[in-house]
GROMACS .gro file of C-alpha atoms in nm:
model
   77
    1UNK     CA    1  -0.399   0.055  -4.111
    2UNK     CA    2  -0.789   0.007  -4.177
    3UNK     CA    3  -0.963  -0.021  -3.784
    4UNK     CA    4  -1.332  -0.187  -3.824
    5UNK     CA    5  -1.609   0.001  -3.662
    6UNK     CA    6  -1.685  -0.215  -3.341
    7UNK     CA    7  -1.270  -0.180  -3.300
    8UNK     CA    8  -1.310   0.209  -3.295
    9UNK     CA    9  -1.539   0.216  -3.121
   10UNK     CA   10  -1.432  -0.028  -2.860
   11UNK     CA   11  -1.117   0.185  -2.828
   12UNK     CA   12  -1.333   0.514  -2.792
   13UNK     CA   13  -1.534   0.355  -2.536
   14UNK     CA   14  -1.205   0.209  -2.318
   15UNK     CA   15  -1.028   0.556  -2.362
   16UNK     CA   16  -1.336   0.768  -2.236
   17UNK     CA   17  -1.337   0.482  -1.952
   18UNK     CA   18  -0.953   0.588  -1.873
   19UNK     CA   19  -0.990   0.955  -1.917
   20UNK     CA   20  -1.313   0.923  -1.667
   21UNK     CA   21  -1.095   0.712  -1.388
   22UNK     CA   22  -0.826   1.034  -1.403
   23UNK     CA   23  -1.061   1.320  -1.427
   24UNK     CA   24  -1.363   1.249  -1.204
   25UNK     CA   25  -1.185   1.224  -0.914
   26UNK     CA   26  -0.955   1.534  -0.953
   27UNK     CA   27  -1.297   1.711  -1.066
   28UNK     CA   28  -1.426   1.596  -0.770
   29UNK     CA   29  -1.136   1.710  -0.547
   30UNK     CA   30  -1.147   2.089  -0.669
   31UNK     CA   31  -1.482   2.083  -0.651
   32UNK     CA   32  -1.445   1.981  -0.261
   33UNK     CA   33  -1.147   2.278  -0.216
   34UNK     CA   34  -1.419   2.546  -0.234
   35UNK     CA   35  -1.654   2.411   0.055
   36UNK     CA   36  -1.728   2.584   0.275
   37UNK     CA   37  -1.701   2.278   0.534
   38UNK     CA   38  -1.378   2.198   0.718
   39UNK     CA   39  -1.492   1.826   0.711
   40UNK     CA   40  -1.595   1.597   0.388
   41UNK     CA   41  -1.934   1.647   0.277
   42UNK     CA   42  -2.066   1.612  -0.069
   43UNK     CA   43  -2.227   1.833  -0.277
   44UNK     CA   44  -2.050   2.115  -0.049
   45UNK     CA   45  -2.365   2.346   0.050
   46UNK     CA   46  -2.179   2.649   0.074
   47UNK     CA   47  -1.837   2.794  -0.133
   48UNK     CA   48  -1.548   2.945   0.002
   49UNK     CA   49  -1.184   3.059  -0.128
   50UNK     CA   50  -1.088   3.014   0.243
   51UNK     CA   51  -0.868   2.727   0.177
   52UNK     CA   52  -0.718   2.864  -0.119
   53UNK     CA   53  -0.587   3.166   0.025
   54UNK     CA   54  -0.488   2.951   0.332
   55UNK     CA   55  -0.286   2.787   0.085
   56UNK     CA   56  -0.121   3.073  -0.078
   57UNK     CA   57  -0.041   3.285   0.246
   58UNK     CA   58   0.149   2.940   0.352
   59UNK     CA   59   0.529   3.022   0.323
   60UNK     CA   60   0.569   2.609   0.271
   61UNK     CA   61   0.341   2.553  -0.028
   62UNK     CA   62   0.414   2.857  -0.214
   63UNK     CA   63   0.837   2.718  -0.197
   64UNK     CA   64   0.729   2.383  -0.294
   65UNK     CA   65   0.509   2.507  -0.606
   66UNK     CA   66   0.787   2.708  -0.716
   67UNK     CA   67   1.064   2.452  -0.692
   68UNK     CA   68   0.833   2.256  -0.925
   69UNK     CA   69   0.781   2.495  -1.146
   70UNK     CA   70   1.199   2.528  -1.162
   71UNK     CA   71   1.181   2.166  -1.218
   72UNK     CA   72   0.942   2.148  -1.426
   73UNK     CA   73   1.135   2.431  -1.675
   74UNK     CA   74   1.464   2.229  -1.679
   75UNK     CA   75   1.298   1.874  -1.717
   76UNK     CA   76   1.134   2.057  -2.034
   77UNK     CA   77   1.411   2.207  -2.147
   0.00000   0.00000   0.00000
């Protein structure tokens, strides 16, 4: 199948549109995991790893990432 120009380019253009409405505001949400802040403020001024190793010493989160990554094994399997 033969696309014409404007069509490939009209289907670059909506795809770069949908990858942009995913990945800017997950970019945008690790970005904000290293400020410094403990309220929403953007750009963060100041980086931390505060809340990541919040995260990992939290008995809760690190059981719910591994039953995903169980999950995650046998879905793939």
């Amino acid at each position: 199948m033969q696309l014409s120009r404007k069509t490939r380019v009209f289907f670059a253009t909506f795809m770069a549109i949908g990858l942009a409405f995913i990945y800017v505001p997950l970019t945008v949400v690790v970005i904000n995991s290293f400020n410094a802040s403990s309220t929403l403020n953007w750009p963060p001024k100041h980086f931390t790893v505060k809340w990541w190793s919040k995260m990992v010493s939290n008995e809760g989160v690190r059981s719910a990432v591994g039953t995903s990554v169980v999950i995650a094994l046998v879905a793939t399997t």
